[in-house]
């Protein structure tokens, strides 16, 4: 039936109404753009005062709290990165819940009345593992794996990018401001000027963005002024903005950035050092890239602090200089300049997410805290407790309120942080005993070892095991890993420590001591284990390789020049450590290790001694009736203090807090979010990879500590004695004193020392349960055999019992000439 003109007009009006309703499904339509060198929001000029906050570095139960604190400081916008590797852990498998619930984060931002600058990568840097790229880029099982050229026009790489962006943009499209959401503009790439100037690559990313997100969204690039012409496109296609920081940065910053040749938040060399704050030249470089009238001054990363690596002093920047230069920016060009504080709240690298930098052969992993010396601390506190310096939050808040004339909301109360006290880690389990539980079904059989990613492993530890003929170590053997391990390799021969290799040291080889195999090993074989710890992947890289794969990086592992073949590989990803079977009591491994190395003196100075890696577990109670709670009702936060420990990974109630490394510092405590805790019984688990504290205890404290073992000095940490297992380095000092002593004098001193350590480590009730060793007498006799669970000596008398590797009584030491130690 033919329709009348009136009917067609009515139909058109109805269709337009449906379309308008669909586009404004989140709350109406809007516009955002540039006119006369100003940013225009819904027809009115806006000065963007933004702050970077990373949802993936904040416990999701605290997102609303952190946004409220940021809004009360006066910002109107949040800068948001999206880490690809968190959301797509394996090809085609996506995670959008918990800490990865991106849509909830966007909803909370909008509910807080804030806007968004979206930075979807695909590369984000952010001191994040692999710069946000998935670990599986390094697997040959993936198209282009181990060969694709990232951050280039490589078609295989771009196919992965388009597939990922199609997924993430489908979730974010309705959050565009034009659709009633908070997203004002979207970044393309991230500081690409450091890597190249391939304009076709940038145009391809622009086309993908517009295809899957919006055809008219405002796109921008971020680069330091010195490389902005390389990292963007001149004209109106891309809005070029720049990043820089306040005028006085610590000398550490100058050294680190010069050596990194431009880490992710940095400039070319000419832009660094005192006096680097030069908005005139920075905004001139920006304007040269943008069309006339299309260059509102914008510093998209204005640094409130700086990053910190293990072994460095904690970053602590000048509040006075930050505030002075913030005022200059806010008033720049008649208050038309915009800025984004990087960071306004840094958060924490929970789990294995911390990235790393690489300076030549120096591997520089980031500490677990991403506090960044930002205005809002890692725990959501103000004024940086644990770091010190002037209070950035309140002075910046006062400055923004005065500049904008707005009445800002009152800041939320300081977070509830309390001490839960000492926790004795009474239960322990050697890592090697835990391997079957951590990777069930036996190891992966391999002719030659390969990198972690080739086995589908994201992070954690990886164990490579092979069997050597007994005669292979009739004399000292030269083990060569072929290339440096990524990142720390510990070598064991029949379960005994043989040495370590560190990524930052150029050596790839070590000497395995000759081993007499009677009664040892498996039959006629000796077991060789190489345990590799993978810390953060390099977060800054350009177009070659896949940057930073983990584990053994060469398949050519040799002993005395002969290639070792037939391996078992155990990928220990450590995602779940809840089902391990612990044994109660003090571990005997530390005492026995100390006795061995003391009696083997001299040559202890500078030696890198280490105990066998082990899990330690303890519990503590939270009284629900008297518990302190945070503003949202969760239990009070706390800090896990690990001053006497060396290096490892910590969990509370199964939540991975991240790496601890107090032997290097500067971070001596790990932040424990209150929502991780629970009423009643709580569990602390450590995987200590070097040496346990002599008392095998931790403290849950109400104060953070970023001052390190020697004030955060890397030189002091690296040059001092390493490897002593007791807090005061007593074994090191004692060994030095005994360097030239006779055997009998040495033995007596060591025995006394071990008794003191043993007594300090055991409660009286535990000690009374243990039958002490009665030693034989007589020249040349063993003074107390280890019975391996039988409870009897070889001569029929009772002695110490070794059960599941745990010490049930203090071991006596062999007489001079006894070279056979208990296995």
Tab-separated table of N, CA and C in Angstrom, residues 585-731:
chain	number	residue	atom	x	y	z
A	585	UNK	N	56.906	-26.853	62.445
A	585	UNK	CA	58.195	-26.790	63.113
A	585	UNK	C	59.245	-26.069	62.317
A	586	UNK	N	60.342	-25.867	62.973
A	586	UNK	CA	61.466	-25.132	62.405
A	586	UNK	C	62.121	-25.918	61.272
A	587	UNK	N	62.422	-25.261	60.175
A	587	UNK	CA	63.148	-25.912	59.092
A	587	UNK	C	64.601	-26.110	59.475
A	588	UNK	N	65.101	-27.331	59.291
A	588	UNK	CA	66.500	-27.599	59.584
A	588	UNK	C	67.421	-27.161	58.474
A	589	UNK	N	66.857	-26.850	57.303
A	589	UNK	CA	67.709	-26.518	56.159
A	589	UNK	C	68.593	-25.309	56.435
A	590	UNK	N	68.033	-24.284	57.083
A	590	UNK	CA	68.808	-23.064	57.307
A	590	UNK	C	69.983	-23.322	58.240
A	591	UNK	N	69.740	-24.092	59.328
A	591	UNK	CA	70.814	-24.373	60.260
A	591	UNK	C	71.899	-25.229	59.619
A	592	UNK	N	71.475	-26.245	58.901
A	592	UNK	CA	72.448	-27.126	58.276
A	592	UNK	C	73.264	-26.381	57.232
A	593	UNK	N	72.587	-25.503	56.471
A	593	UNK	CA	73.295	-24.714	55.464
A	593	UNK	C	74.323	-23.802	56.126
A	594	UNK	N	73.937	-23.198	57.253
A	594	UNK	CA	74.862	-22.308	57.952
A	594	UNK	C	76.083	-23.084	58.451
A	595	UNK	N	75.829	-24.259	59.021
A	595	UNK	CA	76.947	-25.057	59.519
A	595	UNK	C	77.900	-25.433	58.405
A	596	UNK	N	77.360	-25.831	57.279
A	596	UNK	CA	78.212	-26.218	56.155
A	596	UNK	C	79.117	-25.077	55.722
A	597	UNK	N	78.507	-23.898	55.538
A	597	UNK	CA	79.328	-22.833	54.982
A	597	UNK	C	80.301	-22.261	56.009
A	598	UNK	N	79.919	-22.328	57.305
A	598	UNK	CA	80.853	-21.853	58.325
A	598	UNK	C	82.051	-22.783	58.461
A	599	UNK	N	81.786	-24.069	58.454
A	599	UNK	CA	82.878	-25.028	58.605
A	599	UNK	C	83.740	-25.095	57.357
A	600	UNK	N	83.183	-24.643	56.232
A	600	UNK	CA	83.949	-24.652	54.993
A	600	UNK	C	84.767	-23.391	54.813
A	601	UNK	N	84.651	-22.402	55.755
A	601	UNK	CA	85.463	-21.190	55.644
A	601	UNK	C	86.927	-21.589	55.512
A	602	UNK	N	87.750	-20.790	54.816
A	602	UNK	CA	87.627	-19.367	54.475
A	602	UNK	C	86.830	-19.113	53.200
A	603	UNK	N	87.105	-17.916	52.621
A	603	UNK	CA	86.496	-17.458	51.368
A	603	UNK	C	85.011	-17.232	51.524
A	604	UNK	N	84.587	-16.620	52.647
A	604	UNK	CA	83.187	-16.271	52.788
A	604	UNK	C	82.920	-14.843	52.361
A	605	UNK	N	83.949	-13.994	52.314
A	605	UNK	CA	83.737	-12.584	52.006
A	605	UNK	C	83.256	-12.445	50.574
A	606	UNK	N	82.091	-11.821	50.418
A	606	UNK	CA	81.558	-11.596	49.081
A	606	UNK	C	80.881	-12.815	48.490
A	607	UNK	N	80.912	-13.953	49.161
A	607	UNK	CA	80.271	-15.140	48.600
A	607	UNK	C	78.769	-14.983	48.636
A	608	UNK	N	78.108	-15.552	47.651
A	608	UNK	CA	76.667	-15.460	47.598
A	608	UNK	C	76.090	-16.785	48.071
A	609	UNK	N	75.846	-16.886	49.357
A	609	UNK	CA	75.322	-18.105	49.937
A	609	UNK	C	73.813	-18.001	50.012
A	610	UNK	N	73.128	-19.102	49.829
A	610	UNK	CA	71.670	-19.069	49.866
A	610	UNK	C	71.157	-20.393	50.377
A	611	UNK	N	70.017	-20.359	51.038
A	611	UNK	CA	69.355	-21.561	51.498
A	611	UNK	C	68.380	-22.038	50.441
A	612	UNK	N	67.932	-23.256	50.604
A	612	UNK	CA	66.976	-23.812	49.655
A	612	UNK	C	65.662	-23.044	49.747
A	613	UNK	N	65.028	-22.715	48.621
A	613	UNK	CA	63.736	-22.015	48.653
A	613	UNK	C	62.686	-22.836	49.387
A	614	UNK	N	61.824	-22.144	50.122
A	614	UNK	CA	60.802	-22.844	50.900
A	614	UNK	C	59.602	-21.941	51.121
A	615	UNK	N	58.437	-22.582	51.277
A	615	UNK	CA	57.223	-21.879	51.690
A	615	UNK	C	57.177	-21.832	53.213
A	616	UNK	N	56.665	-20.719	53.755
A	616	UNK	CA	56.457	-20.567	55.186
A	616	UNK	C	55.031	-20.052	55.388
A	617	UNK	N	54.354	-20.615	56.386
A	617	UNK	CA	52.949	-20.254	56.601
A	617	UNK	C	52.675	-20.005	58.074
A	618	UNK	N	51.818	-19.003	58.331
A	618	UNK	CA	51.363	-18.724	59.680
A	618	UNK	C	49.976	-18.121	59.646
A	619	UNK	N	49.328	-18.053	60.793
A	619	UNK	CA	47.974	-17.505	60.865
A	619	UNK	C	47.888	-16.455	61.962
A	620	UNK	N	46.899	-15.583	61.823
A	620	UNK	CA	46.599	-14.597	62.854
A	620	UNK	C	45.099	-14.384	62.897
A	621	UNK	N	44.632	-13.898	64.028
A	621	UNK	CA	43.201	-13.737	64.244
A	621	UNK	C	42.808	-12.264	64.189
A	622	UNK	N	41.620	-12.001	63.630
A	622	UNK	CA	41.017	-10.675	63.666
A	622	UNK	C	39.705	-10.791	64.433
A	623	UNK	N	39.648	-10.113	65.561
A	623	UNK	CA	38.463	-10.136	66.417
A	623	UNK	C	37.386	-9.246	65.808
A	624	UNK	N	36.326	-9.854	65.320
A	624	UNK	CA	35.272	-9.097	64.628
A	624	UNK	C	34.646	-8.046	65.528
A	625	UNK	N	34.509	-8.353	66.803
A	625	UNK	CA	33.829	-7.430	67.719
A	625	UNK	C	34.629	-6.152	67.938
A	626	UNK	N	35.950	-6.269	67.920
A	626	UNK	CA	36.791	-5.108	68.215
A	626	UNK	C	37.593	-4.619	67.018
A	627	UNK	N	37.285	-5.133	65.847
A	627	UNK	CA	38.075	-4.811	64.661
A	627	UNK	C	37.870	-3.364	64.228
A	628	UNK	N	38.967	-2.731	63.826
A	628	UNK	CA	38.907	-1.395	63.226
A	628	UNK	C	38.502	-1.557	61.761
A	629	UNK	N	37.644	-0.660	61.280
A	629	UNK	CA	37.152	-0.781	59.913
A	629	UNK	C	37.346	0.525	59.147
A	630	UNK	N	37.463	0.365	57.825
A	630	UNK	CA	37.593	1.518	56.955
A	630	UNK	C	36.254	2.175	56.689
A	631	UNK	N	36.256	3.291	55.939
A	631	UNK	CA	35.029	4.043	55.682
A	631	UNK	C	33.935	3.209	55.018
A	632	UNK	N	34.313	2.235	54.180
A	632	UNK	CA	33.304	1.437	53.486
A	632	UNK	C	32.955	0.158	54.223
A	633	UNK	N	33.480	0.002	55.442
A	633	UNK	CA	33.105	-1.147	56.255
A	633	UNK	C	34.068	-2.311	56.225
A	634	UNK	N	35.025	-2.304	55.316
A	634	UNK	CA	35.993	-3.397	55.275
A	634	UNK	C	36.969	-3.276	56.436
A	635	UNK	N	37.643	-4.366	56.746
A	635	UNK	CA	38.632	-4.339	57.819
A	635	UNK	C	39.766	-3.384	57.478
A	636	UNK	N	40.412	-2.869	58.509
A	636	UNK	CA	41.480	-1.887	58.313
A	636	UNK	C	42.639	-2.494	57.524
A	637	UNK	N	43.250	-1.660	56.669
A	637	UNK	CA	44.447	-2.058	55.938
A	637	UNK	C	45.599	-2.305	56.910
A	638	UNK	N	46.672	-2.892	56.383
A	638	UNK	CA	47.881	-3.071	57.179
A	638	UNK	C	49.066	-3.189	56.227
A	639	UNK	N	50.253	-3.277	56.798
A	639	UNK	CA	51.476	-3.457	56.007
A	639	UNK	C	52.210	-4.702	56.510
A	640	UNK	N	52.598	-5.561	55.597
A	640	UNK	CA	53.357	-6.752	55.933
A	640	UNK	C	54.835	-6.388	55.973
A	641	UNK	N	55.415	-6.373	57.186
A	641	UNK	CA	56.819	-5.984	57.374
A	641	UNK	C	57.703	-7.221	57.268
A	642	UNK	N	58.731	-7.136	56.412
A	642	UNK	CA	59.560	-8.297	56.074
A	642	UNK	C	61.044	-7.996	56.250
A	643	UNK	N	61.385	-7.183	57.217
A	643	UNK	CA	62.738	-6.665	57.336
A	643	UNK	C	63.807	-7.745	57.448
A	644	UNK	N	63.527	-8.857	58.087
A	644	UNK	CA	64.548	-9.871	58.322
A	644	UNK	C	64.612	-10.916	57.209
A	645	UNK	N	63.734	-10.824	56.228
A	645	UNK	CA	63.695	-11.799	55.154
A	645	UNK	C	64.571	-11.315	54.002
A	646	UNK	N	64.675	-12.092	52.961
A	646	UNK	CA	65.607	-11.752	51.892
A	646	UNK	C	64.900	-11.406	50.592
A	647	UNK	N	64.269	-12.395	49.957
A	647	UNK	CA	63.621	-12.157	48.667
A	647	UNK	C	62.588	-13.237	48.427
A	648	UNK	N	61.411	-12.829	47.971
A	648	UNK	CA	60.399	-13.829	47.678
A	648	UNK	C	59.070	-13.203	47.319
A	649	UNK	N	58.013	-13.989	47.509
A	649	UNK	CA	56.652	-13.612	47.135
A	649	UNK	C	55.769	-13.838	48.352
A	650	UNK	N	54.789	-12.964	48.565
A	650	UNK	CA	53.937	-13.042	49.755
A	650	UNK	C	52.466	-13.107	49.363
A	651	UNK	N	51.717	-13.918	50.107
A	651	UNK	CA	50.269	-14.009	49.952
A	651	UNK	C	49.603	-13.791	51.308
A	652	UNK	N	48.449	-13.148	51.297
A	652	UNK	CA	47.586	-13.083	52.473
A	652	UNK	C	46.210	-13.581	52.054
A	653	UNK	N	45.760	-14.626	52.700
A	653	UNK	CA	44.478	-15.258	52.356
A	653	UNK	C	44.374	-15.572	50.871
A	654	UNK	N	45.488	-16.011	50.302
A	654	UNK	CA	45.513	-16.407	48.901
A	654	UNK	C	45.676	-15.268	47.922
A	655	UNK	N	45.676	-14.021	48.407
A	655	UNK	CA	45.834	-12.851	47.548
A	655	UNK	C	47.324	-12.549	47.416
A	656	UNK	N	47.822	-12.530	46.193
A	656	UNK	CA	49.247	-12.310	45.943
A	656	UNK	C	49.580	-10.833	46.090
A	657	UNK	N	50.336	-10.504	47.139
A	657	UNK	CA	50.715	-9.110	47.401
A	657	UNK	C	51.841	-8.643	46.494
A	658	UNK	N	52.614	-9.579	45.927
A	658	UNK	CA	53.713	-9.203	45.051
A	658	UNK	C	55.051	-9.636	45.622
A	659	UNK	N	56.110	-9.147	45.001
A	659	UNK	CA	57.478	-9.478	45.389
A	659	UNK	C	57.906	-8.673	46.607
A	660	UNK	N	58.674	-9.301	47.479
A	660	UNK	CA	59.411	-8.573	48.519
A	660	UNK	C	60.896	-8.839	48.290
A	661	UNK	N	61.731	-7.866	48.649
A	661	UNK	CA	63.177	-7.994	48.432
A	661	UNK	C	63.911	-7.065	49.395
A	662	UNK	N	63.712	-7.257	50.685
A	662	UNK	CA	64.338	-6.345	51.650
A	662	UNK	C	65.860	-6.416	51.672
A	663	UNK	N	66.441	-7.473	51.123
A	663	UNK	CA	67.902	-7.503	51.048
A	663	UNK	C	68.422	-6.352	50.198
A	664	UNK	N	67.646	-5.927	49.190
A	664	UNK	CA	68.016	-4.773	48.369
A	664	UNK	C	67.297	-3.502	48.793
A	665	UNK	N	66.003	-3.617	49.126
A	665	UNK	CA	65.220	-2.422	49.408
A	665	UNK	C	64.951	-1.633	48.141
A	666	UNK	N	64.398	-0.436	48.224
A	666	UNK	CA	64.113	0.272	49.473
A	666	UNK	C	62.822	-0.162	50.161
A	667	UNK	N	61.982	-0.937	49.464
A	667	UNK	CA	60.681	-1.298	50.021
A	667	UNK	C	60.841	-2.441	51.010
A	668	UNK	N	60.475	-2.197	52.258
A	668	UNK	CA	60.621	-3.192	53.316
A	668	UNK	C	59.270	-3.732	53.780
A	669	UNK	N	58.193	-3.133	53.332
A	669	UNK	CA	56.844	-3.564	53.708
A	669	UNK	C	55.992	-3.696	52.456
A	670	UNK	N	55.007	-4.580	52.511
A	670	UNK	CA	54.046	-4.729	51.422
A	670	UNK	C	52.674	-4.278	51.902
A	671	UNK	N	51.992	-3.512	51.067
A	671	UNK	CA	50.658	-3.014	51.405
A	671	UNK	C	49.640	-4.155	51.335
A	672	UNK	N	48.834	-4.290	52.396
A	672	UNK	CA	47.784	-5.301	52.461
A	672	UNK	C	46.428	-4.583	52.508
A	673	UNK	N	45.661	-4.580	51.419
A	673	UNK	CA	44.354	-3.915	51.440
A	673	UNK	C	43.417	-4.587	52.439
A	674	UNK	N	42.668	-3.782	53.162
A	674	UNK	CA	41.723	-4.319	54.136
A	674	UNK	C	40.747	-5.334	53.581
A	675	UNK	N	40.218	-5.143	52.348
A	675	UNK	CA	39.269	-6.124	51.820
A	675	UNK	C	39.851	-7.521	51.644
A	676	UNK	N	41.169	-7.653	51.679
A	676	UNK	CA	41.792	-8.975	51.588
A	676	UNK	C	41.641	-9.740	52.903
A	677	UNK	N	41.518	-9.013	54.005
A	677	UNK	CA	41.434	-9.627	55.323
A	677	UNK	C	40.011	-10.089	55.614
A	678	UNK	N	39.885	-10.950	56.633
A	678	UNK	CA	38.570	-11.463	56.999
A	678	UNK	C	38.486	-11.617	58.515
A	679	UNK	N	37.277	-11.616	59.025
A	679	UNK	CA	37.073	-11.836	60.451
A	679	UNK	C	37.483	-13.262	60.806
A	680	UNK	N	38.077	-13.421	61.989
A	680	UNK	CA	38.522	-14.740	62.406
A	680	UNK	C	39.932	-15.023	61.925
A	681	UNK	N	40.153	-16.232	61.433
A	681	UNK	CA	41.494	-16.679	61.078
A	681	UNK	C	41.922	-16.172	59.708
A	682	UNK	N	43.161	-15.685	59.628
A	682	UNK	CA	43.766	-15.209	58.385
A	682	UNK	C	45.102	-15.917	58.196
A	683	UNK	N	45.513	-16.067	56.960
A	683	UNK	CA	46.715	-16.823	56.638
A	683	UNK	C	47.732	-15.961	55.915
A	684	UNK	N	48.995	-16.065	56.313
A	684	UNK	CA	50.120	-15.443	55.621
A	684	UNK	C	51.004	-16.554	55.076
A	685	UNK	N	51.366	-16.458	53.794
A	685	UNK	CA	52.262	-17.421	53.169
A	685	UNK	C	53.394	-16.655	52.491
A	686	UNK	N	54.623	-17.089	52.739
A	686	UNK	CA	55.781	-16.551	52.031
A	686	UNK	C	56.436	-17.677	51.242
A	687	UNK	N	56.870	-17.362	50.040
A	687	UNK	CA	57.814	-18.225	49.336
A	687	UNK	C	59.153	-17.506	49.380
A	688	UNK	N	60.009	-17.939	50.298
A	688	UNK	CA	61.326	-17.330	50.461
A	688	UNK	C	62.304	-18.060	49.558
A	689	UNK	N	62.974	-17.311	48.696
A	689	UNK	CA	63.821	-17.902	47.676
A	689	UNK	C	65.299	-17.879	48.021
A	690	UNK	N	65.682	-17.169	49.059
A	690	UNK	CA	67.101	-17.095	49.410
A	690	UNK	C	67.365	-17.531	50.842
A	691	UNK	N	66.892	-16.769	51.817
A	691	UNK	CA	67.157	-17.128	53.210
A	691	UNK	C	66.018	-16.628	54.076
A	692	UNK	N	65.522	-17.460	54.989
A	692	UNK	CA	64.455	-17.005	55.883
A	692	UNK	C	64.998	-16.142	57.003
A	693	UNK	N	64.131	-15.374	57.613
A	693	UNK	CA	64.505	-14.654	58.830
A	693	UNK	C	64.805	-15.664	59.928
A	694	UNK	N	65.717	-15.307	60.837
A	694	UNK	CA	66.118	-16.285	61.848
A	694	UNK	C	64.964	-16.675	62.751
A	695	UNK	N	63.991	-15.773	62.957
A	695	UNK	CA	62.869	-16.111	63.827
A	695	UNK	C	61.645	-16.587	63.050
A	696	UNK	N	61.748	-16.632	61.730
A	696	UNK	CA	60.657	-17.096	60.868
A	696	UNK	C	59.327	-16.472	61.277
A	697	UNK	N	59.307	-15.151	61.309
A	697	UNK	CA	58.104	-14.411	61.676
A	697	UNK	C	58.030	-13.137	60.848
A	698	UNK	N	56.824	-12.610	60.721
A	698	UNK	CA	56.595	-11.317	60.086
A	698	UNK	C	55.771	-10.470	61.055
A	699	UNK	N	55.647	-9.196	60.739
A	699	UNK	CA	54.833	-8.287	61.544
A	699	UNK	C	53.857	-7.579	60.629
A	700	UNK	N	52.602	-7.511	61.037
A	700	UNK	CA	51.600	-6.717	60.332
A	700	UNK	C	51.528	-5.367	61.023
A	701	UNK	N	52.094	-4.352	60.365
A	701	UNK	CA	52.348	-3.056	60.992
A	701	UNK	C	51.372	-2.011	60.461
A	702	UNK	N	51.317	-0.868	61.151
A	702	UNK	CA	50.431	0.215	60.707
A	702	UNK	C	51.189	1.304	59.966
A	703	UNK	N	52.475	1.055	59.660
A	703	UNK	CA	53.272	2.065	58.959
A	703	UNK	C	54.069	1.406	57.842
A	704	UNK	N	54.137	2.051	56.685
A	704	UNK	CA	54.994	1.533	55.617
A	704	UNK	C	56.445	1.916	55.856
A	705	UNK	N	57.342	1.242	55.167
A	705	UNK	CA	58.773	1.539	55.282
A	705	UNK	C	59.387	1.404	53.901
A	706	UNK	N	59.876	2.537	53.362
A	706	UNK	CA	60.526	2.559	52.059
A	706	UNK	C	61.991	2.990	52.174
A	707	UNK	N	62.566	2.812	53.354
A	707	UNK	CA	63.906	3.341	53.567
A	707	UNK	C	65.002	2.326	53.327
A	708	UNK	N	64.656	1.065	53.167
A	708	UNK	CA	65.629	0.078	52.742
A	708	UNK	C	66.599	-0.346	53.826
A	709	UNK	N	67.383	-1.405	53.538
A	709	UNK	CA	68.325	-1.919	54.536
A	709	UNK	C	69.470	-0.972	54.819
A	710	UNK	N	69.802	-0.102	53.836
A	710	UNK	CA	70.893	0.870	54.023
A	710	UNK	C	70.452	2.229	53.512
A	711	UNK	N	69.243	2.612	53.888
A	711	UNK	CA	68.710	3.871	53.393
A	711	UNK	C	68.388	3.826	51.919
A	712	UNK	N	68.194	2.623	51.386
A	712	UNK	CA	67.836	2.502	49.982
A	712	UNK	C	69.022	2.567	49.057
A	713	UNK	N	70.240	2.512	49.565
A	713	UNK	CA	71.411	2.644	48.710
A	713	UNK	C	71.713	1.356	47.989
A	714	UNK	N	71.668	1.385	46.669
A	714	UNK	CA	71.972	0.194	45.890
A	714	UNK	C	73.411	-0.224	46.103
A	715	UNK	N	74.320	0.750	46.217
A	715	UNK	CA	75.721	0.411	46.396
A	715	UNK	C	75.935	-0.314	47.713
A	716	UNK	N	75.285	0.180	48.767
A	716	UNK	CA	75.452	-0.475	50.063
A	716	UNK	C	74.868	-1.874	50.034
A	717	UNK	N	73.728	-2.031	49.351
A	717	UNK	CA	73.088	-3.345	49.300
A	717	UNK	C	73.918	-4.334	48.509
A	718	UNK	N	74.552	-3.886	47.446
A	718	UNK	CA	75.278	-4.796	46.573
A	718	UNK	C	76.697	-5.091	47.057
A	719	UNK	N	77.286	-4.177	47.826
A	719	UNK	CA	78.670	-4.364	48.232
A	719	UNK	C	78.813	-5.026	49.588
A	720	UNK	N	77.742	-5.061	50.362
A	720	UNK	CA	77.813	-5.653	51.681
A	720	UNK	C	77.758	-7.160	51.620
A	721	UNK	N	77.962	-7.830	52.751
A	721	UNK	CA	77.885	-9.287	52.786
A	721	UNK	C	76.477	-9.750	52.495
A	722	UNK	N	76.343	-10.830	51.729
A	722	UNK	CA	75.033	-11.330	51.359
A	722	UNK	C	74.908	-12.786	51.764
A	723	UNK	N	73.691	-13.194	52.072
A	723	UNK	CA	73.413	-14.597	52.233
A	723	UNK	C	73.369	-15.090	53.663
A	724	UNK	N	73.699	-14.288	54.660
A	724	UNK	CA	73.593	-14.763	56.028
A	724	UNK	C	72.121	-14.927	56.358
A	725	UNK	N	71.767	-16.028	57.052
A	725	UNK	CA	70.346	-16.275	57.222
A	725	UNK	C	69.788	-15.682	58.496
A	726	UNK	N	70.634	-15.140	59.377
A	726	UNK	CA	70.094	-14.530	60.580
A	726	UNK	C	70.188	-13.019	60.478
A	727	UNK	N	69.285	-12.351	61.174
A	727	UNK	CA	69.048	-10.928	60.978
A	727	UNK	C	70.299	-10.077	61.134
A	728	UNK	N	71.163	-10.420	62.054
A	728	UNK	CA	72.314	-9.578	62.326
A	728	UNK	C	73.563	-9.965	61.567
A	729	UNK	N	73.415	-10.779	60.534
A	729	UNK	CA	74.577	-11.252	59.772
A	729	UNK	C	75.588	-11.942	60.700
A	730	UNK	N	75.101	-12.615	61.734
A	730	UNK	CA	75.997	-13.215	62.719
A	730	UNK	C	76.865	-14.301	62.092
A	731	UNK	N	76.272	-15.090	61.182
A	731	UNK	CA	77.064	-16.169	60.616
A	731	UNK	C	78.189	-15.628	59.747
